[in-house]
């Protein structure tokens, strides 16, 4: 079984987090170090370390990340101004937490897609 991270403890509410959505498949909470006025992490409740580990049986969990992202974008009033969804994988993408997560970022002009410094 995949190794748990702090995100599993957040899902089980064993450590504090500002949870904004939770159902049987996914949990969403504010990023602790926000990079934009709205910065929410949307994660499957099941531990999937990286996108490399995704299996077809998880299609419904992972599809739900997009459904929840759209719902939260509306709730946080960024659906029309726009937002960015990011999923980092491994070293070159600087993935820090090995529990697959989608970043929902918005509330300002986010600039070019990549900063290549
Ligand atoms: P990534 O680089 O894609 O793995 O992003 C991990 C994200 O998790 C970072 O944006 C962190 O700020 C965020 N993060 C780490 N620990 C916590 C936590 N306890 N609560 C909320 N966000 C967290």
PDB file of C-alpha atoms and ligand atoms in Angstrom:
ATOM      1  CA  UNK A   1       0.000   0.000   0.000  1.00  0.00           C
ATOM      2  CA  UNK A   2       1.228   3.519  -0.776  1.00  0.00           C
ATOM      3  CA  UNK A   3       2.799   5.412   2.087  1.00  0.00           C
ATOM      4  CA  UNK A   4       0.671   8.011   3.822  1.00  0.00           C
ATOM      5  CA  UNK A   5       1.619  11.696   4.054  1.00  0.00           C
ATOM      6  CA  UNK A   6       0.310  14.566   6.151  1.00  0.00           C
ATOM      7  CA  UNK A   7      -2.542  14.845   3.643  1.00  0.00           C
ATOM      8  CA  UNK A   8      -4.054  11.580   4.950  1.00  0.00           C
ATOM      9  CA  UNK A   9      -4.068  13.096   8.436  1.00  0.00           C
ATOM     10  CA  UNK A  10      -5.830  16.174   7.031  1.00  0.00           C
ATOM     11  CA  UNK A  11      -8.447  13.942   5.370  1.00  0.00           C
ATOM     12  CA  UNK A  12      -9.046  12.177   8.722  1.00  0.00           C
ATOM     13  CA  UNK A  13      -9.029  15.583  10.485  1.00  0.00           C
ATOM     14  CA  UNK A  14      -6.162  14.501  12.736  1.00  0.00           C
ATOM     15  CA  UNK A  15      -4.226  17.678  11.914  1.00  0.00           C
ATOM     16  CA  UNK A  16      -5.833  21.073  11.379  1.00  0.00           C
ATOM     17  CA  UNK A  17      -6.516  22.384   7.894  1.00  0.00           C
ATOM     18  CA  UNK A  18      -9.042  24.762   6.402  1.00  0.00           C
ATOM     19  CA  UNK A  19     -11.178  22.155   4.664  1.00  0.00           C
ATOM     20  CA  UNK A  20     -13.570  23.680   2.143  1.00  0.00           C
ATOM     21  CA  UNK A  21     -15.012  20.485   0.645  1.00  0.00           C
ATOM     22  CA  UNK A  22     -15.094  16.773   1.468  1.00  0.00           C
ATOM     23  CA  UNK A  23     -16.980  13.766   0.172  1.00  0.00           C
ATOM     24  CA  UNK A  24     -16.311  10.017  -0.083  1.00  0.00           C
ATOM     25  CA  UNK A  25     -13.787  10.460  -2.889  1.00  0.00           C
ATOM     26  CA  UNK A  26     -12.018  13.787  -2.459  1.00  0.00           C
ATOM     27  CA  UNK A  27     -11.053  16.470   0.058  1.00  0.00           C
ATOM     28  CA  UNK A  28     -10.177  20.110  -0.641  1.00  0.00           C
ATOM     29  CA  UNK A  29      -8.452  22.555   1.703  1.00  0.00           C
ATOM     30  CA  UNK A  30      -6.584  25.874   1.603  1.00  0.00           C
ATOM     31  CA  UNK A  31      -2.860  25.607   0.887  1.00  0.00           C
ATOM     32  CA  UNK A  32      -0.826  26.482   3.987  1.00  0.00           C
ATOM     33  CA  UNK A  33       1.520  28.675   1.897  1.00  0.00           C
ATOM     34  CA  UNK A  34      -0.751  30.322  -0.671  1.00  0.00           C
ATOM     35  CA  UNK A  35       0.772  31.493  -3.949  1.00  0.00           C
ATOM     36  CA  UNK A  36      -2.346  33.408  -5.039  1.00  0.00           C
ATOM     37  CA  UNK A  37      -5.410  34.973  -3.351  1.00  0.00           C
ATOM     38  CA  UNK A  38      -7.193  31.644  -3.913  1.00  0.00           C
ATOM     39  CA  UNK A  39      -4.952  28.586  -3.503  1.00  0.00           C
ATOM     40  CA  UNK A  40      -6.775  25.388  -2.705  1.00  0.00           C
ATOM     41  CA  UNK A  41      -5.511  21.800  -2.867  1.00  0.00           C
ATOM     42  CA  UNK A  42      -7.942  19.159  -4.105  1.00  0.00           C
ATOM     43  CA  UNK A  43      -6.890  15.600  -3.356  1.00  0.00           C
ATOM     44  CA  UNK A  44      -8.258  12.078  -3.735  1.00  0.00           C
ATOM     45  CA  UNK A  45      -8.959  10.500  -0.329  1.00  0.00           C
ATOM     46  CA  UNK A  46      -7.140   7.401  -1.545  1.00  0.00           C
ATOM     47  CA  UNK A  47      -3.340   7.688  -1.410  1.00  0.00           C
ATOM     48  CA  UNK A  48      -1.967   7.919  -4.949  1.00  0.00           C
ATOM     49  CA  UNK A  49       1.643   9.154  -4.635  1.00  0.00           C
ATOM     50  CA  UNK A  50       2.114  10.684  -8.105  1.00  0.00           C
ATOM     51  CA  UNK A  51       0.434  10.802 -11.497  1.00  0.00           C
ATOM     52  CA  UNK A  52       2.794   7.945 -12.462  1.00  0.00           C
ATOM     53  CA  UNK A  53       0.823   5.719 -10.093  1.00  0.00           C
ATOM     54  CA  UNK A  54      -2.610   6.440 -11.546  1.00  0.00           C
ATOM     55  CA  UNK A  55      -4.659   3.360 -12.494  1.00  0.00           C
ATOM     56  CA  UNK A  56      -7.782   3.147 -14.608  1.00  0.00           C
ATOM     57  CA  UNK A  57      -9.821   2.022 -11.573  1.00  0.00           C
ATOM     58  CA  UNK A  58      -9.174   5.484 -10.092  1.00  0.00           C
ATOM     59  CA  UNK A  59     -10.751   7.337 -13.006  1.00  0.00           C
ATOM     60  CA  UNK A  60     -13.806   8.319 -11.038  1.00  0.00           C
ATOM     61  CA  UNK A  61     -11.806   9.686  -8.041  1.00  0.00           C
ATOM     62  CA  UNK A  62      -9.565  11.652 -10.343  1.00  0.00           C
ATOM     63  CA  UNK A  63     -12.390  12.914 -12.536  1.00  0.00           C
ATOM     64  CA  UNK A  64     -14.052  14.196  -9.376  1.00  0.00           C
ATOM     65  CA  UNK A  65     -11.035  16.466  -8.762  1.00  0.00           C
ATOM     66  CA  UNK A  66     -12.099  18.469 -11.831  1.00  0.00           C
ATOM     67  CA  UNK A  67     -15.756  18.547 -10.791  1.00  0.00           C
ATOM     68  CA  UNK A  68     -14.792  19.868  -7.354  1.00  0.00           C
ATOM     69  CA  UNK A  69     -12.304  22.348  -8.858  1.00  0.00           C
ATOM     70  CA  UNK A  70     -15.051  23.863 -11.008  1.00  0.00           C
ATOM     71  CA  UNK A  71     -17.459  23.968  -8.059  1.00  0.00           C
ATOM     72  CA  UNK A  72     -14.882  25.683  -5.811  1.00  0.00           C
ATOM     73  CA  UNK A  73     -13.863  28.115  -8.557  1.00  0.00           C
ATOM     74  CA  UNK A  74     -17.485  29.233  -8.658  1.00  0.00           C
ATOM     75  CA  UNK A  75     -17.771  29.321  -4.862  1.00  0.00           C
ATOM     76  CA  UNK A  76     -14.624  31.478  -4.580  1.00  0.00           C
ATOM     77  CA  UNK A  77     -15.759  33.753  -7.448  1.00  0.00           C
ATOM     78  CA  UNK A  78     -12.891  33.002  -9.841  1.00  0.00           C
ATOM     79  CA  UNK A  79     -14.728  30.926 -12.433  1.00  0.00           C
ATOM     80  CA  UNK A  80     -15.187  33.892 -14.780  1.00  0.00           C
ATOM     81  CA  UNK A  81     -11.908  35.752 -14.107  1.00  0.00           C
ATOM     82  CA  UNK A  82     -10.047  32.479 -14.564  1.00  0.00           C
ATOM     83  CA  UNK A  83      -7.798  30.108 -12.689  1.00  0.00           C
ATOM     84  CA  UNK A  84      -5.062  27.559 -13.126  1.00  0.00           C
ATOM     85  CA  UNK A  85      -5.078  23.877 -12.176  1.00  0.00           C
ATOM     86  CA  UNK A  86      -1.648  22.353 -11.554  1.00  0.00           C
ATOM     87  CA  UNK A  87      -0.566  18.808 -10.719  1.00  0.00           C
ATOM     88  CA  UNK A  88       3.159  18.451 -10.039  1.00  0.00           C
ATOM     89  CA  UNK A  89       4.933  15.121 -10.504  1.00  0.00           C
ATOM     90  CA  UNK A  90       8.337  14.253  -9.025  1.00  0.00           C
ATOM     91  CA  UNK A  91      11.594  16.180  -8.916  1.00  0.00           C
ATOM     92  CA  UNK A  92      11.595  18.468 -11.933  1.00  0.00           C
ATOM     93  CA  UNK A  93       8.097  19.656 -11.088  1.00  0.00           C
ATOM     94  CA  UNK A  94       9.214  20.069  -7.439  1.00  0.00           C
ATOM     95  CA  UNK A  95       6.510  17.857  -6.018  1.00  0.00           C
ATOM     96  CA  UNK A  96       6.810  18.124  -2.232  1.00  0.00           C
ATOM     97  CA  UNK A  97       3.965  15.987  -0.942  1.00  0.00           C
ATOM     98  CA  UNK A  98       3.665  12.511  -2.411  1.00  0.00           C
ATOM     99  CA  UNK A  99      -0.095  12.293  -2.275  1.00  0.00           C
ATOM    100  CA  UNK A 100      -1.405  13.367  -5.676  1.00  0.00           C
ATOM    101  CA  UNK A 101      -3.050  16.795  -5.463  1.00  0.00           C
ATOM    102  CA  UNK A 102      -4.474  19.395  -7.782  1.00  0.00           C
ATOM    103  CA  UNK A 103      -3.660  23.041  -7.024  1.00  0.00           C
ATOM    104  CA  UNK A 104      -6.509  25.473  -7.760  1.00  0.00           C
ATOM    105  CA  UNK A 105      -5.000  28.943  -8.130  1.00  0.00           C
ATOM    106  CA  UNK A 106      -6.716  32.222  -8.964  1.00  0.00           C
ATOM    107  CA  UNK A 107      -7.837  35.639  -7.844  1.00  0.00           C
ATOM    108  CA  UNK A 108      -5.160  37.557  -9.762  1.00  0.00           C
ATOM    109  CA  UNK A 109      -3.397  37.533 -13.139  1.00  0.00           C
ATOM    110  CA  UNK A 110      -1.271  34.421 -12.782  1.00  0.00           C
ATOM    111  CA  UNK A 111       1.255  35.444 -15.418  1.00  0.00           C
ATOM    112  CA  UNK A 112       2.828  33.128 -17.965  1.00  0.00           C
ATOM    113  CA  UNK A 113       2.295  29.421 -17.460  1.00  0.00           C
ATOM    114  CA  UNK A 114       5.936  28.684 -16.592  1.00  0.00           C
ATOM    115  CA  UNK A 115       8.552  30.814 -14.928  1.00  0.00           C
ATOM    116  CA  UNK A 116      11.808  29.458 -16.311  1.00  0.00           C
ATOM    117  CA  UNK A 117      14.321  30.781 -13.795  1.00  0.00           C
TER     118      UNK A 117
HETATM  119  P1  LIG B   1       3.566  20.245  -4.412  1.00  0.00           P
HETATM  120  O1  LIG B   1       4.833  21.026  -4.574  1.00  0.00           O
HETATM  121  O2  LIG B   1       2.754  20.206  -5.687  1.00  0.00           O
HETATM  122  O3  LIG B   1       3.814  18.865  -3.828  1.00  0.00           O
HETATM  123  O4  LIG B   1       2.697  21.067  -3.400  1.00  0.00           O
HETATM  124  C1  LIG B   1       2.523  20.738  -2.052  1.00  0.00           C
HETATM  125  C2  LIG B   1       1.706  21.841  -1.441  1.00  0.00           C
HETATM  126  O5  LIG B   1       1.222  21.401  -0.191  1.00  0.00           O
HETATM  127  C3  LIG B   1       2.501  23.128  -1.196  1.00  0.00           C
HETATM  128  O6  LIG B   1       1.881  24.192  -1.914  1.00  0.00           O
HETATM  129  C4  LIG B   1       2.408  23.308   0.319  1.00  0.00           C
HETATM  130  O7  LIG B   1       2.313  24.658   0.701  1.00  0.00           O
HETATM  131  C5  LIG B   1       1.175  22.513   0.664  1.00  0.00           C
HETATM  132  N1  LIG B   1       1.125  21.990   2.017  1.00  0.00           N
HETATM  133  C6  LIG B   1       2.065  21.251   2.659  1.00  0.00           C
HETATM  134  N2  LIG B   1       1.660  20.920   3.893  1.00  0.00           N
HETATM  135  C7  LIG B   1       0.412  21.449   4.033  1.00  0.00           C
HETATM  136  C8  LIG B   1      -0.544  21.470   5.084  1.00  0.00           C
HETATM  137  N3  LIG B   1      -0.313  20.857   6.266  1.00  0.00           N
HETATM  138  N4  LIG B   1      -1.715  22.109   4.883  1.00  0.00           N
HETATM  139  C9  LIG B   1      -1.954  22.727   3.713  1.00  0.00           C
HETATM  140  N5  LIG B   1      -1.106  22.752   2.683  1.00  0.00           N
HETATM  141  C10 LIG B   1       0.070  22.129   2.829  1.00  0.00           C
END
